CSV table of C-alpha atoms and ligand atoms in Angstrom, one decimal:
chain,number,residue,atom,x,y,z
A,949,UNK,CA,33.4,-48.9,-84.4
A,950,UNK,CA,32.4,-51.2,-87.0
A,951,UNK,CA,31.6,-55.0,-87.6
A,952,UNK,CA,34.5,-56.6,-86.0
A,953,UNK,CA,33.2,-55.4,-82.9
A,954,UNK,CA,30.8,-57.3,-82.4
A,955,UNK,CA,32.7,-59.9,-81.0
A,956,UNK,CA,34.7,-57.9,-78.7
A,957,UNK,CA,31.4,-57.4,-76.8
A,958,UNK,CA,29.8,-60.6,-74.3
A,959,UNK,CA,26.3,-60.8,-74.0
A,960,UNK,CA,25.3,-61.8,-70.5
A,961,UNK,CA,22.3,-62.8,-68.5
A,962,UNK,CA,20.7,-64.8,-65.7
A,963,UNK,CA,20.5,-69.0,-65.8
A,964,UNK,CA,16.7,-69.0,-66.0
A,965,UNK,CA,13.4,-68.0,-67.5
A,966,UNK,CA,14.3,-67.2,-71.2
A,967,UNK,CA,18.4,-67.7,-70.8
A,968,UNK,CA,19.2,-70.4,-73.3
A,969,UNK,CA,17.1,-68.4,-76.2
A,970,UNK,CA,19.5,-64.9,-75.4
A,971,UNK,CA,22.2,-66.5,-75.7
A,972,UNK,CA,21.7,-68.9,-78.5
A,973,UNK,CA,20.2,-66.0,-80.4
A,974,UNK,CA,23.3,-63.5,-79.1
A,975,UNK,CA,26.1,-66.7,-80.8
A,976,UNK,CA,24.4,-66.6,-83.7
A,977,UNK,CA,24.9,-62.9,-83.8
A,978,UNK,CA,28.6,-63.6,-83.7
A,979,UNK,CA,28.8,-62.4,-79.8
A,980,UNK,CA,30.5,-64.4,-76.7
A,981,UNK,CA,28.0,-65.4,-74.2
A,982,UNK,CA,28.2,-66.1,-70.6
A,983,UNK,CA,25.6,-67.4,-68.4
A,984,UNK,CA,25.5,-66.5,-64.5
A,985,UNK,CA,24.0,-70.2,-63.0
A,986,UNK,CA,23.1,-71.0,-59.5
A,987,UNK,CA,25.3,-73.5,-57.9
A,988,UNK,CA,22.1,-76.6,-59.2
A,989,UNK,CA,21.9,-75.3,-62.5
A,990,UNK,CA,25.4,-75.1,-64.0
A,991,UNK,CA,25.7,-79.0,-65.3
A,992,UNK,CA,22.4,-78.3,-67.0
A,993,UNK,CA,23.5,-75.0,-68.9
A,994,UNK,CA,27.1,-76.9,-69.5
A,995,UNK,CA,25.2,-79.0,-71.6
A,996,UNK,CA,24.8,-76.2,-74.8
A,997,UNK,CA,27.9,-75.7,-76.7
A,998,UNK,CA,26.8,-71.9,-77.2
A,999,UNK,CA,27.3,-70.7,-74.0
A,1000,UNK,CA,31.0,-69.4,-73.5
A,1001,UNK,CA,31.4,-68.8,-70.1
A,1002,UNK,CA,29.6,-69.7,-66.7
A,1003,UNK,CA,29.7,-67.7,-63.7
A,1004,UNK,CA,28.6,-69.8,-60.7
A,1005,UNK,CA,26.3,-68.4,-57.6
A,1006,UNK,CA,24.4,-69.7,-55.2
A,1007,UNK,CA,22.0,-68.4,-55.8
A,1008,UNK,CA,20.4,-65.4,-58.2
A,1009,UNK,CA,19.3,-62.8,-55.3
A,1010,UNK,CA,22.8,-62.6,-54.6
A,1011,UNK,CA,22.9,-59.2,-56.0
A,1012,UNK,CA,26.5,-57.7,-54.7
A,1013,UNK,CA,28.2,-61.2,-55.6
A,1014,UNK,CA,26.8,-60.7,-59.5
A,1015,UNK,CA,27.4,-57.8,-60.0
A,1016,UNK,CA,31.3,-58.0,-58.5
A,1017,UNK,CA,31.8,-61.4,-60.5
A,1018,UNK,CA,30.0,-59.0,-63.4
A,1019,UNK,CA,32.8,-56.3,-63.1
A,1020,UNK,CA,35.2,-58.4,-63.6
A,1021,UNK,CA,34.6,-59.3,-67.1
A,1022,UNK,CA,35.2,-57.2,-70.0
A,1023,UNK,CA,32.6,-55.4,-72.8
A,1024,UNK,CA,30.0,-57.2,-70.8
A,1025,UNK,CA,26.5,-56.0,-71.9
A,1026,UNK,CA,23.5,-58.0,-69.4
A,1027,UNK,CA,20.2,-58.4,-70.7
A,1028,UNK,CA,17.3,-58.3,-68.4
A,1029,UNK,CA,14.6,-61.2,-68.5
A,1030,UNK,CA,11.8,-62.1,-66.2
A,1031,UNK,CA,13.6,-63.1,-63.6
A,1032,UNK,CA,15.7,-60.3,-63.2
A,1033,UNK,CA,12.6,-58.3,-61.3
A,1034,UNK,CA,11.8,-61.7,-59.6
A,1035,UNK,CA,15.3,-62.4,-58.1
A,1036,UNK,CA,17.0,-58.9,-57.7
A,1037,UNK,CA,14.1,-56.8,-57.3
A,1038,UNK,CA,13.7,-53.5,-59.5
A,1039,UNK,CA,15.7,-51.3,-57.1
A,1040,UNK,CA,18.7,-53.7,-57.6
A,1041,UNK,CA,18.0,-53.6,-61.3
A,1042,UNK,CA,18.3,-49.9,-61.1
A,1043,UNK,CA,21.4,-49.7,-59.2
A,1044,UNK,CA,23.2,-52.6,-61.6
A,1045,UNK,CA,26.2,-50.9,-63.1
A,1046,UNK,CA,26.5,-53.1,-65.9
A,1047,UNK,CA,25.8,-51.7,-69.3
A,1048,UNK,CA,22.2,-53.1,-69.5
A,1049,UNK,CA,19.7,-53.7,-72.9
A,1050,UNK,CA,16.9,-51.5,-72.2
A,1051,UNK,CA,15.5,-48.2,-70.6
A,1052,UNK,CA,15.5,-48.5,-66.6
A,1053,UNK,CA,12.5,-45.9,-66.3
A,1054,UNK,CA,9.9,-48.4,-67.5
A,1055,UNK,CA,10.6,-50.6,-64.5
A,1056,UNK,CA,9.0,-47.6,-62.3
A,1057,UNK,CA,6.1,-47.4,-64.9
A,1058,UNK,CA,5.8,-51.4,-64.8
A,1059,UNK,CA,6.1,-52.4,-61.4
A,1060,UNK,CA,3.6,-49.9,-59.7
A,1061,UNK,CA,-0.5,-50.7,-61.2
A,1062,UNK,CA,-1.7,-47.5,-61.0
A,1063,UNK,CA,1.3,-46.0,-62.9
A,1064,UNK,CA,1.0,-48.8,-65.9
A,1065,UNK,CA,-3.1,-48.4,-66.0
A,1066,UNK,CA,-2.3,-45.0,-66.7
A,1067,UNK,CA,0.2,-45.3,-69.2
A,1068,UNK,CA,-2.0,-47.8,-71.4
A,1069,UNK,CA,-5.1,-45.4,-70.8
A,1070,UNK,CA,-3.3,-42.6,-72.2
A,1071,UNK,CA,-2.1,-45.3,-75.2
A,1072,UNK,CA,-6.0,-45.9,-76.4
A,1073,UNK,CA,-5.7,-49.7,-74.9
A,1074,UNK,CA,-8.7,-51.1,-73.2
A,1075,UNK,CA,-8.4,-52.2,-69.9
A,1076,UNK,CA,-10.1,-54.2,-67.5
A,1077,UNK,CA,-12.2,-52.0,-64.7
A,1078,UNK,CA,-10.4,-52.0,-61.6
A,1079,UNK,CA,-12.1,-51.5,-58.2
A,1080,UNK,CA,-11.2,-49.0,-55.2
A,1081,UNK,CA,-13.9,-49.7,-52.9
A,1082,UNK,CA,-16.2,-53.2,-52.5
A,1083,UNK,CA,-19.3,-51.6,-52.7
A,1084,UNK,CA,-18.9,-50.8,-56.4
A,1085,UNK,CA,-17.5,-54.1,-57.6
A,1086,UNK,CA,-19.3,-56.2,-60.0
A,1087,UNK,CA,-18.8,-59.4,-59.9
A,1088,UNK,CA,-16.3,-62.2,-60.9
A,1089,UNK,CA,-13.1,-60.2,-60.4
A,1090,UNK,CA,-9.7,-61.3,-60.1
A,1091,UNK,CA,-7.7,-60.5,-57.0
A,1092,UNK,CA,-3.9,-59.9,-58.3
A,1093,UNK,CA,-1.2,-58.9,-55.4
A,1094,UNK,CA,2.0,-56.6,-57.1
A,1095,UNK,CA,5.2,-57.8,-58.7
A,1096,UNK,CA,5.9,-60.3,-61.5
A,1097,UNK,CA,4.9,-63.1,-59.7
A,1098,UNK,CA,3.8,-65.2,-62.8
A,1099,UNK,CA,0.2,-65.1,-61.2
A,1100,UNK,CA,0.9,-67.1,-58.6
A,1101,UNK,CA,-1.1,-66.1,-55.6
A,1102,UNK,CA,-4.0,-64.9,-57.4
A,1103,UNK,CA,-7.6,-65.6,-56.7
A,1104,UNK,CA,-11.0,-65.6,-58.6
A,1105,UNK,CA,-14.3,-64.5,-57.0
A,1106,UNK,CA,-17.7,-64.9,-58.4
A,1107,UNK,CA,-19.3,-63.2,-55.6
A,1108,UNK,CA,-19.2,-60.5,-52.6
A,1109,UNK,CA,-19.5,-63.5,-50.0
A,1110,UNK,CA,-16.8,-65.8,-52.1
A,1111,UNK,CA,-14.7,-62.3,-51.8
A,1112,UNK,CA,-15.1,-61.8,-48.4
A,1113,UNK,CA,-14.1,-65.6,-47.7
A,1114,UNK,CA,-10.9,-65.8,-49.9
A,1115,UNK,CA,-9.5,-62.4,-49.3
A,1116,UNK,CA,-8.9,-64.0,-45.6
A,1117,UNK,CA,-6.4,-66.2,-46.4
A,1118,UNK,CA,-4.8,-63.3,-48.7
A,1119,UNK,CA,-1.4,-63.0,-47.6
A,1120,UNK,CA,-0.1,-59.6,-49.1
A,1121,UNK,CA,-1.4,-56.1,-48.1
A,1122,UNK,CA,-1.0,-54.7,-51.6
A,1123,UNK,CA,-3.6,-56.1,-53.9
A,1124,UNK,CA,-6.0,-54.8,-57.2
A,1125,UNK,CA,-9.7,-56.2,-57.1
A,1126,UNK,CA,-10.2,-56.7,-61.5
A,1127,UNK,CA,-12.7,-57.1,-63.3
A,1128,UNK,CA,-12.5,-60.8,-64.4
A,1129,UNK,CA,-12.5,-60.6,-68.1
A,1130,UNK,CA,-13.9,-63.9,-70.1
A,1131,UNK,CA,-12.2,-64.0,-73.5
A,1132,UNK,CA,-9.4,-66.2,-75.1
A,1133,UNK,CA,-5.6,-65.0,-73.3
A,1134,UNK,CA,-3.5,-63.9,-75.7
A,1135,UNK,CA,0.3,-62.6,-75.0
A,1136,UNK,CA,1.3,-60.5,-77.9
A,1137,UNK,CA,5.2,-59.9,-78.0
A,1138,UNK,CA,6.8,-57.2,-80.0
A,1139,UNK,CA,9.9,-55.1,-80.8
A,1140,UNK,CA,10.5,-51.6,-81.4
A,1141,UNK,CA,13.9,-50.3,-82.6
A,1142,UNK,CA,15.0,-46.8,-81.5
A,1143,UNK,CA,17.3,-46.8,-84.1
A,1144,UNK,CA,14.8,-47.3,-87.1
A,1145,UNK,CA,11.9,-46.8,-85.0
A,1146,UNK,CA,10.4,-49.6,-86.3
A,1147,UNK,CA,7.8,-51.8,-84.3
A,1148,UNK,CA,7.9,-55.5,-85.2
A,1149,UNK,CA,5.3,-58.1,-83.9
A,1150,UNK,CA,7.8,-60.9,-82.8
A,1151,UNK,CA,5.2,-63.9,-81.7
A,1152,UNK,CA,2.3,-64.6,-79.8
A,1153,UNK,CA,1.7,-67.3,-77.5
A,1154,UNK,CA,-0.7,-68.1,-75.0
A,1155,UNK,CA,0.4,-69.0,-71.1
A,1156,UNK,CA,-0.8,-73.0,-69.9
A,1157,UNK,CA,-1.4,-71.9,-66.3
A,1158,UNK,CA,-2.9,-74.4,-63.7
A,1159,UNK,CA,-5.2,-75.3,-63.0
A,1160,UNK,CA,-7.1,-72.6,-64.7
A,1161,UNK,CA,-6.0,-73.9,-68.3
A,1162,UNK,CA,-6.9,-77.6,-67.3
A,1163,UNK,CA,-10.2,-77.1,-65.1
A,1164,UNK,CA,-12.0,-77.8,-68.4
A,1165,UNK,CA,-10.4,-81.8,-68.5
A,1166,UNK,CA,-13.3,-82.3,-66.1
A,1167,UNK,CA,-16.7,-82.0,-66.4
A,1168,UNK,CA,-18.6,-79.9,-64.4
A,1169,UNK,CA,-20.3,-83.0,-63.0
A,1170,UNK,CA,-16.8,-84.4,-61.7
A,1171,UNK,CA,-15.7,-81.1,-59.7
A,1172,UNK,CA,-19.1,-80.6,-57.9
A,1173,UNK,CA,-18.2,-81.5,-54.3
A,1174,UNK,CA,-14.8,-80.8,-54.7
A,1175,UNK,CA,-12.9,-77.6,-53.7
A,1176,UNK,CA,-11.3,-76.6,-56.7
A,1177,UNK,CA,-10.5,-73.3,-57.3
A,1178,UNK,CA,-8.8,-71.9,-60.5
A,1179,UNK,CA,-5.3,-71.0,-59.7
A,1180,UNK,CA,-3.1,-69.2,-62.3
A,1181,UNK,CA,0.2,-69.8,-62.1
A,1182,UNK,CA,2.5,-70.5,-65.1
A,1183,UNK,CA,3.9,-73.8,-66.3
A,1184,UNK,CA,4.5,-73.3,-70.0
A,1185,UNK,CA,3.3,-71.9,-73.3
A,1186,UNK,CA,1.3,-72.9,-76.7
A,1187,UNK,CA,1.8,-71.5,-79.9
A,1188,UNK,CA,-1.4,-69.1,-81.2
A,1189,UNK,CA,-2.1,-66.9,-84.4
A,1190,UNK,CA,-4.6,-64.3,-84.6
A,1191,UNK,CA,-7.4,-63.5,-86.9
A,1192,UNK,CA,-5.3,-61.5,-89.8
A,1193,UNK,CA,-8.2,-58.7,-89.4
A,1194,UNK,CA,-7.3,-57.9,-85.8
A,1195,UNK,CA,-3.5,-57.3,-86.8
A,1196,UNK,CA,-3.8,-54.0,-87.9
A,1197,UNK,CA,-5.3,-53.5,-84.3
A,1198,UNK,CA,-2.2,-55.3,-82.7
A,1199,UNK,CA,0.6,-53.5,-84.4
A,1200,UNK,CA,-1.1,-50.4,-84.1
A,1201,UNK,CA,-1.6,-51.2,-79.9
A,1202,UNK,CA,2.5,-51.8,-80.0
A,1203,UNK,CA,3.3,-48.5,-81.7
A,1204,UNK,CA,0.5,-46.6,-79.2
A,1205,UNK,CA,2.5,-47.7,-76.2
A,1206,UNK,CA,5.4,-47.0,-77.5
A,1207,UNK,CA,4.7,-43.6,-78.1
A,1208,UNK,CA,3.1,-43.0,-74.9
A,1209,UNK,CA,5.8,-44.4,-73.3
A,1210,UNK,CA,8.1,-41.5,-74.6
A,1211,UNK,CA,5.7,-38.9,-73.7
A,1212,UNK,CA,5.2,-40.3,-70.1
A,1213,UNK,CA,8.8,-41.3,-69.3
A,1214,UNK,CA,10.7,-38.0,-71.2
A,1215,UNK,CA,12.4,-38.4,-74.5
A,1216,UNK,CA,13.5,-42.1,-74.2
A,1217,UNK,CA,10.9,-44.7,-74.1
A,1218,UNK,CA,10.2,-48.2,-74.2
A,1219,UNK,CA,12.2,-49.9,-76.3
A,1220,UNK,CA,13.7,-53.2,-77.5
A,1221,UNK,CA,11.4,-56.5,-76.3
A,1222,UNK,CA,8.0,-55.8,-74.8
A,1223,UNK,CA,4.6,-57.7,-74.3
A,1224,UNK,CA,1.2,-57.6,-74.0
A,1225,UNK,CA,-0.6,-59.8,-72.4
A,1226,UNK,CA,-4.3,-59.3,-73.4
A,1227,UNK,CA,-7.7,-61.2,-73.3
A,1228,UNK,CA,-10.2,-61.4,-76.4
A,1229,UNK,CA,-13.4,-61.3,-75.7
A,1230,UNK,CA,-16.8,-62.6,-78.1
A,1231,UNK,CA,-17.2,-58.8,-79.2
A,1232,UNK,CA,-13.4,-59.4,-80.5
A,1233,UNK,CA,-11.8,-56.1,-78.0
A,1234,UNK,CA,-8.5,-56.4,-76.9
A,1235,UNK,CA,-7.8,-55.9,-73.2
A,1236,UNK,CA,-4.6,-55.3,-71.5
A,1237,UNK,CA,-4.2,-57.6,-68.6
A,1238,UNK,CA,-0.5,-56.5,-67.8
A,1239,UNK,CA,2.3,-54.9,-69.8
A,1240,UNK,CA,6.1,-56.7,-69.6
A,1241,UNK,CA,8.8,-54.2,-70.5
A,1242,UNK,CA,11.4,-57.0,-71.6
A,1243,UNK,CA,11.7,-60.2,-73.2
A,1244,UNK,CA,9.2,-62.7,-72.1
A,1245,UNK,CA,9.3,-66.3,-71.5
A,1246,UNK,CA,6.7,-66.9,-74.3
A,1247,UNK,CA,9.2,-65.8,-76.9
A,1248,UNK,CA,11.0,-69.0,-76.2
A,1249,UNK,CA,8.7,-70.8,-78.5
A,1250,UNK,CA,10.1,-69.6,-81.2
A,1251,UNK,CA,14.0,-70.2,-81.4
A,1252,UNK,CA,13.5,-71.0,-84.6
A,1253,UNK,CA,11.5,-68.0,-85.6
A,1254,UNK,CA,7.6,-67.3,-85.3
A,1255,UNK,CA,4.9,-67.1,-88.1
A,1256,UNK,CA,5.2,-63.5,-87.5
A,1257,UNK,CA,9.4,-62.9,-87.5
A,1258,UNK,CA,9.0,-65.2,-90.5
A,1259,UNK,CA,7.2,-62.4,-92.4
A,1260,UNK,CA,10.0,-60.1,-91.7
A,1261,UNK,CA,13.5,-62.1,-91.7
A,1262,UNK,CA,14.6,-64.9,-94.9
A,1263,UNK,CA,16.3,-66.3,-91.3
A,1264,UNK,CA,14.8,-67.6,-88.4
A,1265,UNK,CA,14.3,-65.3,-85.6
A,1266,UNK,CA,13.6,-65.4,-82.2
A,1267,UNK,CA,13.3,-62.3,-80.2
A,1268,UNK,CA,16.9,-63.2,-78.3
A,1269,UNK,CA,18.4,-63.2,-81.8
A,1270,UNK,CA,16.7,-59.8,-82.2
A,1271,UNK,CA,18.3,-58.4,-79.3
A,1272,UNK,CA,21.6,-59.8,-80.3
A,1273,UNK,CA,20.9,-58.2,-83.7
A,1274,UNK,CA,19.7,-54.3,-82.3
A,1275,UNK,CA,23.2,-54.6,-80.6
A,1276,UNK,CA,25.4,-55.3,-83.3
A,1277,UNK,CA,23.7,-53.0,-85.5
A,1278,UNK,CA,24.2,-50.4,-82.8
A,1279,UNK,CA,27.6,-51.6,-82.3
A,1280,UNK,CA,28.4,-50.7,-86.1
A,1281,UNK,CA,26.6,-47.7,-86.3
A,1282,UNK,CA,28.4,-46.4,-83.2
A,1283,UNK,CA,24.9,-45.9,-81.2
A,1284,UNK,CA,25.2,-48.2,-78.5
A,1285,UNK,CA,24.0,-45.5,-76.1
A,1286,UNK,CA,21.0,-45.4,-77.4
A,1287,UNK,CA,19.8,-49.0,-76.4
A,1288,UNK,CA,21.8,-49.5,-73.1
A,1289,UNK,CA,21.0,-48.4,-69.7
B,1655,AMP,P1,12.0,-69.5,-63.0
B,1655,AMP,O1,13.3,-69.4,-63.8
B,1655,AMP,O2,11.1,-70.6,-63.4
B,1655,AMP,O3,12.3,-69.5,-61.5
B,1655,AMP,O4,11.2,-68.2,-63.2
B,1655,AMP,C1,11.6,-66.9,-62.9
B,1655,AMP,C2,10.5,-65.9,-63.0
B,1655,AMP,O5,10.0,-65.8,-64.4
B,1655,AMP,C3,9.3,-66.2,-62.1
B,1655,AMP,O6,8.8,-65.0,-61.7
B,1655,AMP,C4,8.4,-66.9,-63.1
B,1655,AMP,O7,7.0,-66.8,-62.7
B,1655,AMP,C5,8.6,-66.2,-64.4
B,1655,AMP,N1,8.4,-67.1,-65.5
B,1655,AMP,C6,9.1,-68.2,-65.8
B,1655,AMP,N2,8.7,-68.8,-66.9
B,1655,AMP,C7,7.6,-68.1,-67.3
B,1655,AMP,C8,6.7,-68.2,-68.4
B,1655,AMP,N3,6.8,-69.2,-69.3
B,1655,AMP,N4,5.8,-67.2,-68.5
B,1655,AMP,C9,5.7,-66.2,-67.6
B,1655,AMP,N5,6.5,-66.1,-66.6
B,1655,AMP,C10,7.5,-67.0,-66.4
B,1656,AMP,P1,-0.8,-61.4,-65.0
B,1656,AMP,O1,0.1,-61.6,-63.8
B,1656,AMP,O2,-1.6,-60.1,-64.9
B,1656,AMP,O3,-0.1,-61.7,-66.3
B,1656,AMP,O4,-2.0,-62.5,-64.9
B,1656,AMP,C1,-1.7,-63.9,-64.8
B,1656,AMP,C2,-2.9,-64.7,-65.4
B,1656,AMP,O5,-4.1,-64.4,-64.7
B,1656,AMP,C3,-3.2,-64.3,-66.8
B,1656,AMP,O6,-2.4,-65.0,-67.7
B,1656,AMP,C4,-4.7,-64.7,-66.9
B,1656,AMP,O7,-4.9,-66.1,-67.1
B,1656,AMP,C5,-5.2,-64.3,-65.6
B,1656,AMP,N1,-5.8,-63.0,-65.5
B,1656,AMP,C6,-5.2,-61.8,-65.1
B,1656,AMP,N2,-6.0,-60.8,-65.2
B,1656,AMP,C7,-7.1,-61.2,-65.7
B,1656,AMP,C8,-8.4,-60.6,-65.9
B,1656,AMP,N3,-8.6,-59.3,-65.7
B,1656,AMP,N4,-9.4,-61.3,-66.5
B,1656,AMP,C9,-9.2,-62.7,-66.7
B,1656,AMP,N5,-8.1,-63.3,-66.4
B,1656,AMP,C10,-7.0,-62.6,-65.9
């Protein structure tokens, strides 16, 4: 194959969460898009000139109907985002038959907690202490249920009795009691190339969740008496740098994971976008919160590149573009098995 190729190929994905970055990033990479839009989305992804094609569904759990609308096209090669867990569910993922941008396996390493603990233990990467029984918890934790859920659902205690009284109202049975770490969140999002095996450090953000991120609008003497709880569910992203001295730590974090990630899963590991979602704390450690095996919505900050991608690139590039860019290069080298599922 060579460089022609590239726009033989479509890159496709789902009409939400990062969308318009993949495929803006995937144009500029010389590739056809196409967009797969529930029914009340297409006139809004109609309105960007570099999406080719839309494929309309009503709605994006429809699993069989995408991936029979999906088989229809030709050279179609799907990139996975956030919403591909949250809509299809991982089984679904697994089963897709459409040449997909990444390594399936780290959806089974993802999705179950005690799996992904272990896998960033075995990397060197702090963690937060997690608690099997309630009579060795110290106090505040943070009560997560399973599944990308973009914290949604999540509750804080400060105490065994403020525990006691929340985990009531708790509605899932599978749930991890975390230590609640107090520190500055900090989403670090990264690369790595299995065909130069080269990890870059794409962007970092930080998530605006309410009403965790806003509790602090009003002082403590305005929310006595009320019954406000911090809730963590995701609206949006800010732009954040770190310290230069703690990038050595960062990249070397990526590259750690990475490489455990081979061990653990058997030859082929993580690859492509990833992110680590981690909280600082005053003694300046880095602690894991949660690792995302894909693209994540963050990213989206940067279209037009990142303080970081800036450092590598004389172009501006977002981690869509990067994708896009992995793909041809594949393409033209003839290795596009080794970054498809
Ligand atoms: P949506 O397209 O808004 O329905 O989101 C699809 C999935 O992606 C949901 O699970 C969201 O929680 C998650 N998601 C969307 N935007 C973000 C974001 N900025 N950060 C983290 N997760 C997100
Ligand atoms: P997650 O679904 O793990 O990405 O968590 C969603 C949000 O909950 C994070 O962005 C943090 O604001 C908060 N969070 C999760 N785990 C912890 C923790 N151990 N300590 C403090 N905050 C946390």
């Amino acid at each position: 194959m060579g460089k022609d190729d590239t726009a033989k190929y479509t890159i496709a994905t789902l009409g939400s969460h990062s969308a318009l970055q993949i495929l803006k990033g995937a144009k500029d990479e010389g590739f056809k898009t196409l967009i797969v839009s529930p029914l009340d989305r297409v006139d809004f992804y109609q309105r960007f000139k570099f999406i080719d094609k839309i494929l309309t569904v009503k709605s994006l759990s429809e699993y069989e109907v995408i991936e029979g609308k999906l088989k229809q096209e030709k050279d179609v090669i799907l990139i996975p985002h956030g919403s591909f867990v949250a809509y299809l569910g991982a089984e679904n993922n697994k089963k897709l038959q459409i040449p997909y941008f990444g390594n399936k396996t780290v959806l089974d390493w993802e999705q179950d907690r005690i799996m992904q603990r272990d896998w960033l233990k075995k990397a060197g990467i702090n963690v937060p202490r997690q608690f099997d029984e309630l009579d060795d918890v110290t106090y505040p934790v943070i009560v997560k249920t399973y599944g990308a859920a973009g914290g949604k659902g999540y509750f804080y205690a400060r105490d065994k009795a403020d525990f006691k009284k929340k985990i009531k109202n708790f509605k899932t049975e599978q749930y991890v009691i975390q230590e609640y770490i107090i520190g500055v969140t900090l989403y670090v999002a990264y690369f790595y190339s299995p065909i130069t095996n080269q990890i870059e450090v794409m962007s970092m953000d930080r998530r605006y969740e309410t009403n965790v991120d806003s509790l602090g609008r009003i002082p403590l003497h305005g929310q006595q008496g009320l019954d406000i709880e911090p809730s963590y569910v995701v609206v949006g992203n800010q732009p954040l740098i770190i310290r230069e001295s703690l990038l050595p730590e960062v990249y070397s974090m990526g590259e750690r994971v990475v490489e455990a990630s081979k061990k653990l899963m058997g030859g082929r590991g993580l690859f492509g976008p990833f992110c680590l979602e981690t909280v600082i704390t005053p003694d300046q450690r880095l602690f894991c919160i949660e690792i995302s095996g894909r693209i994540v919505a963050g990213t989206s900050l940067y279209i037009g590149g990142s303080p970081y991608s800036d450092l590598n690139y004389d172009e501006p590039m977002s981690t869509g573009r990067r994708i896009a860019r992995e793909i041809k290069i594949a393409i033209e080298k003839g290795e596009l098995d080794k970054v498809l599922d």
